[in-house]
XYZ file of N, CA and C in Angstrom:
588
model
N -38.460 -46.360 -29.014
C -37.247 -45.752 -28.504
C -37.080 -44.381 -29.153
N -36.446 -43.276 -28.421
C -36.752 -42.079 -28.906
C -35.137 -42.173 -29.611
N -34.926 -41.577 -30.975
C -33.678 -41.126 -31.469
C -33.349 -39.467 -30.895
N -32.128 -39.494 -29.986
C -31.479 -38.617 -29.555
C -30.448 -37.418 -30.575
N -30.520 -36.161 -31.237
C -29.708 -35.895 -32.264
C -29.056 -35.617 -30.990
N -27.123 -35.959 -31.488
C -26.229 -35.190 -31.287
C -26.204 -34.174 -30.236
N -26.528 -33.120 -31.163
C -26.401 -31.356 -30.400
C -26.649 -30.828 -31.681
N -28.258 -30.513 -31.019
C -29.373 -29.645 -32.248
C -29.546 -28.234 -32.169
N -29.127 -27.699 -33.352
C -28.568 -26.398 -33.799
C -27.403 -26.181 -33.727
N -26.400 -26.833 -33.844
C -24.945 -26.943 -34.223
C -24.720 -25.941 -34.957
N -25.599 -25.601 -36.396
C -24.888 -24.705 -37.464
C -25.240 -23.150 -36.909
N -26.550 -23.212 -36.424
C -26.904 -22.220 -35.817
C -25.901 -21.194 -34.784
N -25.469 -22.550 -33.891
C -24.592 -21.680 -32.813
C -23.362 -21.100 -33.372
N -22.962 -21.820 -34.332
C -21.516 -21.517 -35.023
C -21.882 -20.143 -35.924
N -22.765 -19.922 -36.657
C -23.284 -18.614 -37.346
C -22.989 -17.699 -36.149
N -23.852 -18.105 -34.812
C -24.467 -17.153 -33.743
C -22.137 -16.907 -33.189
N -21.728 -17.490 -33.235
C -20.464 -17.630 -32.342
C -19.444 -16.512 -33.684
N -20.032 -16.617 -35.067
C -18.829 -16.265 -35.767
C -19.412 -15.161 -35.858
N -20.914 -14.731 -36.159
C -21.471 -13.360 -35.792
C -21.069 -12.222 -34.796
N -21.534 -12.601 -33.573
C -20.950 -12.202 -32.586
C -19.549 -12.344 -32.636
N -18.385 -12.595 -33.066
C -17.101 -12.742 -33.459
C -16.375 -11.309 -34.180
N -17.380 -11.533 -35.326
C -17.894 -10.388 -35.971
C -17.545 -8.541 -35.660
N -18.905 -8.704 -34.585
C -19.351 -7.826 -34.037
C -18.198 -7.189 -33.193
N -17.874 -8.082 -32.504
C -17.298 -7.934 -31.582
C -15.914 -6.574 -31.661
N -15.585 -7.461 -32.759
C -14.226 -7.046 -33.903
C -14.675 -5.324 -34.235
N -15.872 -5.663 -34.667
C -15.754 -4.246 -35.260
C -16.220 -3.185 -34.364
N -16.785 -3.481 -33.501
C -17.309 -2.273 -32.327
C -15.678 -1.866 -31.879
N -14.579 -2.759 -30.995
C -13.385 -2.897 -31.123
C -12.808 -1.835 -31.890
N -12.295 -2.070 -33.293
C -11.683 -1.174 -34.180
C -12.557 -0.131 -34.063
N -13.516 0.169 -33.788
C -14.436 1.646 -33.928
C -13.910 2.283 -32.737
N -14.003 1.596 -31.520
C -13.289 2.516 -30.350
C -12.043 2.642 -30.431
N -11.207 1.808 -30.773
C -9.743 1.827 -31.077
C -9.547 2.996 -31.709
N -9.995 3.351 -32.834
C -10.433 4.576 -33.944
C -10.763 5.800 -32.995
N -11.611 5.902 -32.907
C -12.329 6.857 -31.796
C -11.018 7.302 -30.364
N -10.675 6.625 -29.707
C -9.590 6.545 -29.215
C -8.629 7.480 -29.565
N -7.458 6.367 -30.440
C -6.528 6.690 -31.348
C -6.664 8.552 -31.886
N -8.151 8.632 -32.533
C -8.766 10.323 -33.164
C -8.286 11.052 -31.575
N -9.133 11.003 -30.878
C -8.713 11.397 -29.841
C -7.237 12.162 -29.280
N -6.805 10.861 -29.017
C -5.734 11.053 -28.107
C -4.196 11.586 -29.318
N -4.377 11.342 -30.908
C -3.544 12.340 -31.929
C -4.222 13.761 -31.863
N -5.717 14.419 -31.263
C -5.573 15.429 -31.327
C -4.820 16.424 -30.336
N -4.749 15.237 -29.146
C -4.453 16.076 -27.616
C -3.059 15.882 -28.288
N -2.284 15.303 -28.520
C -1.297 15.629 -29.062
C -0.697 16.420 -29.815
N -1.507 16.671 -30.802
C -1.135 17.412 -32.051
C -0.986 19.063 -31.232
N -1.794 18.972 -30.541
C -1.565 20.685 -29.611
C -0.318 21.015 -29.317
N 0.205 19.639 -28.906
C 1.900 19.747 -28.236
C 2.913 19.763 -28.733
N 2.488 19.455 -30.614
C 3.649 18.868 -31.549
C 3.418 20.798 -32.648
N 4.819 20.545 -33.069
C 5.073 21.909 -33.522
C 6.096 21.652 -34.505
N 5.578 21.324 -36.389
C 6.921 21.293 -37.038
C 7.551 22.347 -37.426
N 8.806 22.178 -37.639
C 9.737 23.731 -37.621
C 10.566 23.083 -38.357
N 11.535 24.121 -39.037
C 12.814 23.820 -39.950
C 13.801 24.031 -39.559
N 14.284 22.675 -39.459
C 15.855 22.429 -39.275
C 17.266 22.604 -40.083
N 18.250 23.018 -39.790
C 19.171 23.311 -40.716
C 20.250 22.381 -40.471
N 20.917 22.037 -41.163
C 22.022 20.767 -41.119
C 22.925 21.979 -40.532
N 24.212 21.530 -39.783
C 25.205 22.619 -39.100
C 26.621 21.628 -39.759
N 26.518 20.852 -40.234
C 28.105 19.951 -40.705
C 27.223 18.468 -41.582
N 28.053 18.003 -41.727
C 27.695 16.871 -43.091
C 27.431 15.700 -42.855
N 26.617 15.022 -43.278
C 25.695 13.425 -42.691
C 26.360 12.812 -42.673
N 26.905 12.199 -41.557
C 27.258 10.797 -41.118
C 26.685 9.697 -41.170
N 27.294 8.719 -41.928
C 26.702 7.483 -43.018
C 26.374 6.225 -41.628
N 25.116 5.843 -41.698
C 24.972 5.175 -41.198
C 25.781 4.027 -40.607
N 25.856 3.443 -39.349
C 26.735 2.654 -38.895
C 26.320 0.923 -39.195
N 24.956 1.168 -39.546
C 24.117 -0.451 -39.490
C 23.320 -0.616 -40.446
N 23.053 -1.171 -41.147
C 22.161 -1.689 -42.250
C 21.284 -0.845 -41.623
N 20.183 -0.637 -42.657
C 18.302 0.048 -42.101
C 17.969 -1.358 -41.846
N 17.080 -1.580 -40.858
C 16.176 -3.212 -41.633
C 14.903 -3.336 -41.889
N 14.801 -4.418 -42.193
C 13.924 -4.628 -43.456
C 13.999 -4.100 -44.540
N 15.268 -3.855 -44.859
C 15.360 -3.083 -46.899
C 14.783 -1.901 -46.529
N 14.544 -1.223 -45.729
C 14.235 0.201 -45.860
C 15.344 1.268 -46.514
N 14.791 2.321 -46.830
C 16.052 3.586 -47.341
C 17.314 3.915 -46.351
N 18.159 3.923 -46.734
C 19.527 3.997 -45.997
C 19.266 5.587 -45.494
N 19.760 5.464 -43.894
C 19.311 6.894 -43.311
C 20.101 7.209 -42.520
N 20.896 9.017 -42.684
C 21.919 9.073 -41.698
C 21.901 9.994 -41.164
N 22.819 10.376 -40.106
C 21.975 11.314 -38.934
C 23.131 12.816 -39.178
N 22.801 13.798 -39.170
C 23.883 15.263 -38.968
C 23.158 15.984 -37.795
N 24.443 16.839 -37.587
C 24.099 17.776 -36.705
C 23.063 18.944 -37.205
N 22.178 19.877 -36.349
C 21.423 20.583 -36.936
C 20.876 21.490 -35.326
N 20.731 22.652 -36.269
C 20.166 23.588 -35.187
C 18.636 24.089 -36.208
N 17.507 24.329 -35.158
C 16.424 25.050 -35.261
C 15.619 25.914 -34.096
N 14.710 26.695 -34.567
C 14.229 28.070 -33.664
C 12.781 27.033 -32.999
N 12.663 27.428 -31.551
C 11.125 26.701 -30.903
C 11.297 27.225 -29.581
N 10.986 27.998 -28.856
C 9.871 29.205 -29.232
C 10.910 30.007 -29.925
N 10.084 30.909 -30.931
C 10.400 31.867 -31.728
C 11.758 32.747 -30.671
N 12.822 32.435 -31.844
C 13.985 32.911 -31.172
C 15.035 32.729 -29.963
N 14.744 31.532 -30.336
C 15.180 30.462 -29.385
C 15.897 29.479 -29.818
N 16.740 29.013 -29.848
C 17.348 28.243 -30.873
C 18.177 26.784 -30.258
N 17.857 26.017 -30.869
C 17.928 24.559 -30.066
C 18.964 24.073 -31.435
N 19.906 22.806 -30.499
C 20.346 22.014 -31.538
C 20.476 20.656 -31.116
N 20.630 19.566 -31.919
C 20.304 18.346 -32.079
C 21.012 17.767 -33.096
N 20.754 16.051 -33.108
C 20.732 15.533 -34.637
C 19.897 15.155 -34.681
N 19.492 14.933 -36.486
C 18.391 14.827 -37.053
C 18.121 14.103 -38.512
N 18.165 13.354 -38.334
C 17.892 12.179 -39.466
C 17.863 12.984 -40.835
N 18.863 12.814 -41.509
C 19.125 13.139 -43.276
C 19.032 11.963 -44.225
N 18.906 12.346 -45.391
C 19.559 11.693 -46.439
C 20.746 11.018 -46.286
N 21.667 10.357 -46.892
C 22.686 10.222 -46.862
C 23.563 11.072 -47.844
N 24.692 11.222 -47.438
C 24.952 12.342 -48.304
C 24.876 13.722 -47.763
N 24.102 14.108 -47.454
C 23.614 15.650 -47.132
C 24.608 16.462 -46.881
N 24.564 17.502 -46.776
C 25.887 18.536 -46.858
C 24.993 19.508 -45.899
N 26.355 19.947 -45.240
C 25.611 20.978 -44.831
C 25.012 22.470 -45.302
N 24.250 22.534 -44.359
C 23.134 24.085 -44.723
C 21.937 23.239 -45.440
N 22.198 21.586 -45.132
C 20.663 20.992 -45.657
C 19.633 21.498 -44.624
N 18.050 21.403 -45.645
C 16.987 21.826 -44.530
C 16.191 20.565 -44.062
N 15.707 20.442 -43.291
C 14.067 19.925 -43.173
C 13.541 20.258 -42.333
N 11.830 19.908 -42.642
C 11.040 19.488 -41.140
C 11.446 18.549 -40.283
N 11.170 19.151 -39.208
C 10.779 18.071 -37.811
C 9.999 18.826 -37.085
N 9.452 17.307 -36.158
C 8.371 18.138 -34.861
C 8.967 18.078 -33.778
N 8.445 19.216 -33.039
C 8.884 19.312 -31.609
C 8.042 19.305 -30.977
N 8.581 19.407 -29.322
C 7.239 19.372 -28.454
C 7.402 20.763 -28.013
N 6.434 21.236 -26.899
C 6.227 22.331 -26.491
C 7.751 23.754 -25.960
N 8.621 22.403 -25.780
C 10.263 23.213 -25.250
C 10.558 23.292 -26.052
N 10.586 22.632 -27.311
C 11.455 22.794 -28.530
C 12.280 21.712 -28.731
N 12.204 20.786 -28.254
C 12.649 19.175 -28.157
C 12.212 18.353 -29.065
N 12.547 17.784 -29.806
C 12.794 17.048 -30.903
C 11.759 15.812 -30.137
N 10.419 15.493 -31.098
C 9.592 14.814 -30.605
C 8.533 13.764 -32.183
N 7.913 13.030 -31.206
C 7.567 12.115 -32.592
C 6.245 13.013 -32.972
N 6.066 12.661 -34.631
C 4.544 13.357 -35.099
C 3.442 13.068 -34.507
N 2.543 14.090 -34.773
C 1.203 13.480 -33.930
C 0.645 12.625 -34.794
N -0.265 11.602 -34.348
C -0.358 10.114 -35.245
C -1.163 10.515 -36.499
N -1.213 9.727 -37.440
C -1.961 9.826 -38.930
C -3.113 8.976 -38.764
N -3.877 9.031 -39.586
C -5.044 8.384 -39.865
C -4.674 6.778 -40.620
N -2.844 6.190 -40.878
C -2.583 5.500 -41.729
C -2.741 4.366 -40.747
N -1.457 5.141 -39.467
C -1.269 4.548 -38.284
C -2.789 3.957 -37.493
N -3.671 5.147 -37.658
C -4.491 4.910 -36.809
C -5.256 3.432 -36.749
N -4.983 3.480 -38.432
C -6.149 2.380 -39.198
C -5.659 1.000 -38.963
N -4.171 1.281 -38.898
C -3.566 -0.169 -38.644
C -3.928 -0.567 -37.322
N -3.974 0.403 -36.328
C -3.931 -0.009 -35.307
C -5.762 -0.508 -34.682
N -6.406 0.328 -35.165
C -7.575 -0.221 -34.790
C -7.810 -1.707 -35.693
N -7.480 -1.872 -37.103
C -7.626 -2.947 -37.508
C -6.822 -4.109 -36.902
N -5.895 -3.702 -36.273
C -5.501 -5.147 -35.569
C -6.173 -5.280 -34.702
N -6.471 -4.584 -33.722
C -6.905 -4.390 -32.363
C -8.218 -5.156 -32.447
N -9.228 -4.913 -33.577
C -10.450 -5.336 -33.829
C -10.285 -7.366 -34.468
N -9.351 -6.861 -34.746
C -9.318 -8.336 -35.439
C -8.779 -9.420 -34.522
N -7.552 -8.673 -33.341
C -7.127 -9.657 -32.538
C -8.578 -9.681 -31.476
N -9.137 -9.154 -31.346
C -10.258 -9.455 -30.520
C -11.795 -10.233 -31.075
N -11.679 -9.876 -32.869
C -12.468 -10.762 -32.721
C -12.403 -12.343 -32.946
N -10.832 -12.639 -33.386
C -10.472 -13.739 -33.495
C -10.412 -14.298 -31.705
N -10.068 -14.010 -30.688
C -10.482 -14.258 -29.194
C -11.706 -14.455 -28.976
N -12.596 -13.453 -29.200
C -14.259 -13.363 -29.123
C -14.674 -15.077 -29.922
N -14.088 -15.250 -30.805
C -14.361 -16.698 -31.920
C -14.046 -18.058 -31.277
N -12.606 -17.637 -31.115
C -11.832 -19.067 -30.281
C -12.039 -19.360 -29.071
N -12.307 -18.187 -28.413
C -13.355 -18.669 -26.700
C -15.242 -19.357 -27.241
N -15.881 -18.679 -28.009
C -16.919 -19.412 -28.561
C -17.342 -20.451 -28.864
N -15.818 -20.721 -30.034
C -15.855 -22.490 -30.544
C -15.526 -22.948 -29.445
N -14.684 -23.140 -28.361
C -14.736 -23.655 -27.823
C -15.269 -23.934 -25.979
N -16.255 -23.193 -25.982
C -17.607 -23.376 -25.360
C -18.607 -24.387 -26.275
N -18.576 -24.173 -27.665
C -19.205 -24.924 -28.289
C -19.137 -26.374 -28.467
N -17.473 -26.405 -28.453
C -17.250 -27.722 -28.471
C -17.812 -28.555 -27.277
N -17.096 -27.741 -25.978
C -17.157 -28.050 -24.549
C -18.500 -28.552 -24.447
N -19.980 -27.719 -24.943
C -21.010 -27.791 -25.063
C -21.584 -29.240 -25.582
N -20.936 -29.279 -27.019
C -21.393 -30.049 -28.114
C -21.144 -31.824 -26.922
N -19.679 -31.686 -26.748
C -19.268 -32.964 -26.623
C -20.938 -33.656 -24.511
N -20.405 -32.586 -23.956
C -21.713 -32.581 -22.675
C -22.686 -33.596 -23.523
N -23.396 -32.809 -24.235
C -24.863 -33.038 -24.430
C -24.749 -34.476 -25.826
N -23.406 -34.715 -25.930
C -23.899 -35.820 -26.480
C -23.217 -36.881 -25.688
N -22.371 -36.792 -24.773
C -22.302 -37.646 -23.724
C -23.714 -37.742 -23.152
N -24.432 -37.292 -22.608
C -26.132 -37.143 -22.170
C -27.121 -38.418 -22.826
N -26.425 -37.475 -24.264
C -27.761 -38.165 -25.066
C -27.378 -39.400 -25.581
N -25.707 -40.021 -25.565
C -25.428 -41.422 -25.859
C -25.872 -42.537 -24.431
N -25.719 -41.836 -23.013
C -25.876 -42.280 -21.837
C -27.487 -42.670 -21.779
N -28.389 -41.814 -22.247
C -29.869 -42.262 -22.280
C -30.070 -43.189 -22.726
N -29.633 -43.259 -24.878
C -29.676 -43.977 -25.687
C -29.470 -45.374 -24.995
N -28.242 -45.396 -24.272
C -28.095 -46.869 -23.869
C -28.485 -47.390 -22.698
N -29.278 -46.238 -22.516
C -30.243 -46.481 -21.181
C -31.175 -47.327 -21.743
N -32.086 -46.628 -22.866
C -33.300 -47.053 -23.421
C -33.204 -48.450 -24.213
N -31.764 -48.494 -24.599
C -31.136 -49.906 -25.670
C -31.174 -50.964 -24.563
N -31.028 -51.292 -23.377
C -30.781 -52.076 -22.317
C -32.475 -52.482 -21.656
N -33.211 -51.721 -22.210
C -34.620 -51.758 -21.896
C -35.223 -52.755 -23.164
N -34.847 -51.737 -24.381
C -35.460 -52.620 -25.686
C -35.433 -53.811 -26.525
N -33.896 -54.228 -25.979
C -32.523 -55.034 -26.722
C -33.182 -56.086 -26.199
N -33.873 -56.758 -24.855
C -33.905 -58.174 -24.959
C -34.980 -58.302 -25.550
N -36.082 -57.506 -25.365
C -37.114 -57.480 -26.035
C -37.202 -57.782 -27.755
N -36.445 -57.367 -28.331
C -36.194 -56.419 -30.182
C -35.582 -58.066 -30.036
N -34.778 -58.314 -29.278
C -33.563 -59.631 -30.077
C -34.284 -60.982 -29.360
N -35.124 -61.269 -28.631
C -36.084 -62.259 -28.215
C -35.494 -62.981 -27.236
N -33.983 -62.150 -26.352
C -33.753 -63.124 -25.466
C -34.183 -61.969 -23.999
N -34.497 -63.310 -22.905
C -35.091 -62.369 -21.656
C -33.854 -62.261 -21.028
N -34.046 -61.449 -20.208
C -32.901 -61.141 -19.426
C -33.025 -62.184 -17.969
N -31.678 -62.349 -17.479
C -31.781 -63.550 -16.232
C -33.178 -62.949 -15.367
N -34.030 -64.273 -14.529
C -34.603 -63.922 -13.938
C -35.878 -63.262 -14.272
N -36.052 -62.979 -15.395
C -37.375 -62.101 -15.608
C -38.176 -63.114 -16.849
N -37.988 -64.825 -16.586
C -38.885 -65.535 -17.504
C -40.083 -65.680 -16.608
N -40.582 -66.072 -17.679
C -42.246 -66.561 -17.016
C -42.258 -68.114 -16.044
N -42.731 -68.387 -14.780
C -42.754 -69.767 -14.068
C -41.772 -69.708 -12.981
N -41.658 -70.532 -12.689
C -40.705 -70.707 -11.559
C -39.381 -71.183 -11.890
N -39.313 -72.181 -12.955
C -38.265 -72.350 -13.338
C -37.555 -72.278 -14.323
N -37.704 -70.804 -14.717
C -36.771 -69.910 -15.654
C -36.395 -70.744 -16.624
N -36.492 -71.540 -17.065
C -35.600 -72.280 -17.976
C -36.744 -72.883 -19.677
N -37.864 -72.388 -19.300
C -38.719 -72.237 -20.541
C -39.365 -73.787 -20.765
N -38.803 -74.673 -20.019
C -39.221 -75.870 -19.976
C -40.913 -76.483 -19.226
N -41.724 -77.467 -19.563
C -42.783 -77.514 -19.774
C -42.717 -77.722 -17.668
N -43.628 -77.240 -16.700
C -43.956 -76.954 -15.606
C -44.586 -78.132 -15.064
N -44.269 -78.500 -13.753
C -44.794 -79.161 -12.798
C -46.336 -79.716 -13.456
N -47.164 -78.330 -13.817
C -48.839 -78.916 -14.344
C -48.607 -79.910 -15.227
N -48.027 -80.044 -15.973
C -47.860 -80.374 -17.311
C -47.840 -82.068 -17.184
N -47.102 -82.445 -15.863
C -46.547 -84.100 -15.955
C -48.304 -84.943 -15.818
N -48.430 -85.929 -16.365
C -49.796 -86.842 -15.940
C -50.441 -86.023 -16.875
């Protein structure tokens, strides 16, 4: 009787599934990266920081920050975009601030109060998730092809097994199966020749 393994190369496929898992992940975060580089430079063309001047005194926040961040409050403020041109807004202060406070901010091409072009901090977070939520997908679709796989082929190979056990079993344990004794009358008892 032939012994059937399981599902041979089990450890193999799981290396081959977390490899490729792997891979997957990091090609992922590389374009994410690549991307991300990209599309902060086409930006950065459009973004323009300039100095803002407080015009009256910071108004204290109305709501907690959240998550424990620094308490942040907003004043009025005027700044120049295009040169000699003069825009006004509010613009996130200190708390506290008085006026004739300064800072940066970016604008966009009108002079509109706009977000920075992205960092390399941002970037990193974002390709590292991006790579990681994909290669944890790339993994969990794998294992479970593997499983799907594993469980097939040993349904297969238990279905043979007791193919071949139903062949060997009367044989191995010394009883015949109905119908398949020797004589005519199955019953192992001494034959018609035998009487006289």
């Amino acid at each position: 009787m032939v012994h059937h393994e399981p599902f041979p190369g089990r450890r193999a496929a799981l290396v081959f599934v977390l490899l490729l898992a792997v891979i997957v992940g990091a090609v992922t975060a590389g374009m994410l990266w690549t991307a991300g580089a990209r599309a902060d430079r086409a930006l950065a063309v459009h973004r323009h920081e300039v100095t803002a001047t407080t015009t009256g005194p910071a108004k204290e926040p109305q709501i907690a920050t959240r998550f424990g961040g620094e308490a942040q409050a907003v004043a009025p403020a005027v700044w120049d975009y295009p040169a000699h041109v003069q825009r006004s807004g509010s613009v996130v202060v200190p708390p506290g601030s008085a006026r004739g406070h300064t800072l940066a901010i970016w604008v966009d091409d009108s002079g509109t109060q706009a977000r920075p072009p992205g960092d390399a901090a941002n970037r990193a977070l974002v390709a590292f998730s991006g790579g990681t939520a994909t290669g944890v997908a790339v993994g969990a679709m794998g294992a479970g092809l593997l499983i799907f796989v594993r469980r097939t082929v040993d349904a297969h190979g238990l279905a043979a097994w007791e193919r071949e056990w139903e062949q060997v079993e009367p044989v191995w344990s010394g009883r015949l199966r109905r119908g398949s004794g020797s004589g005519g009358g199955g019953g192992g008892g001494p034959g018609p020749e035998d009487d006289g």
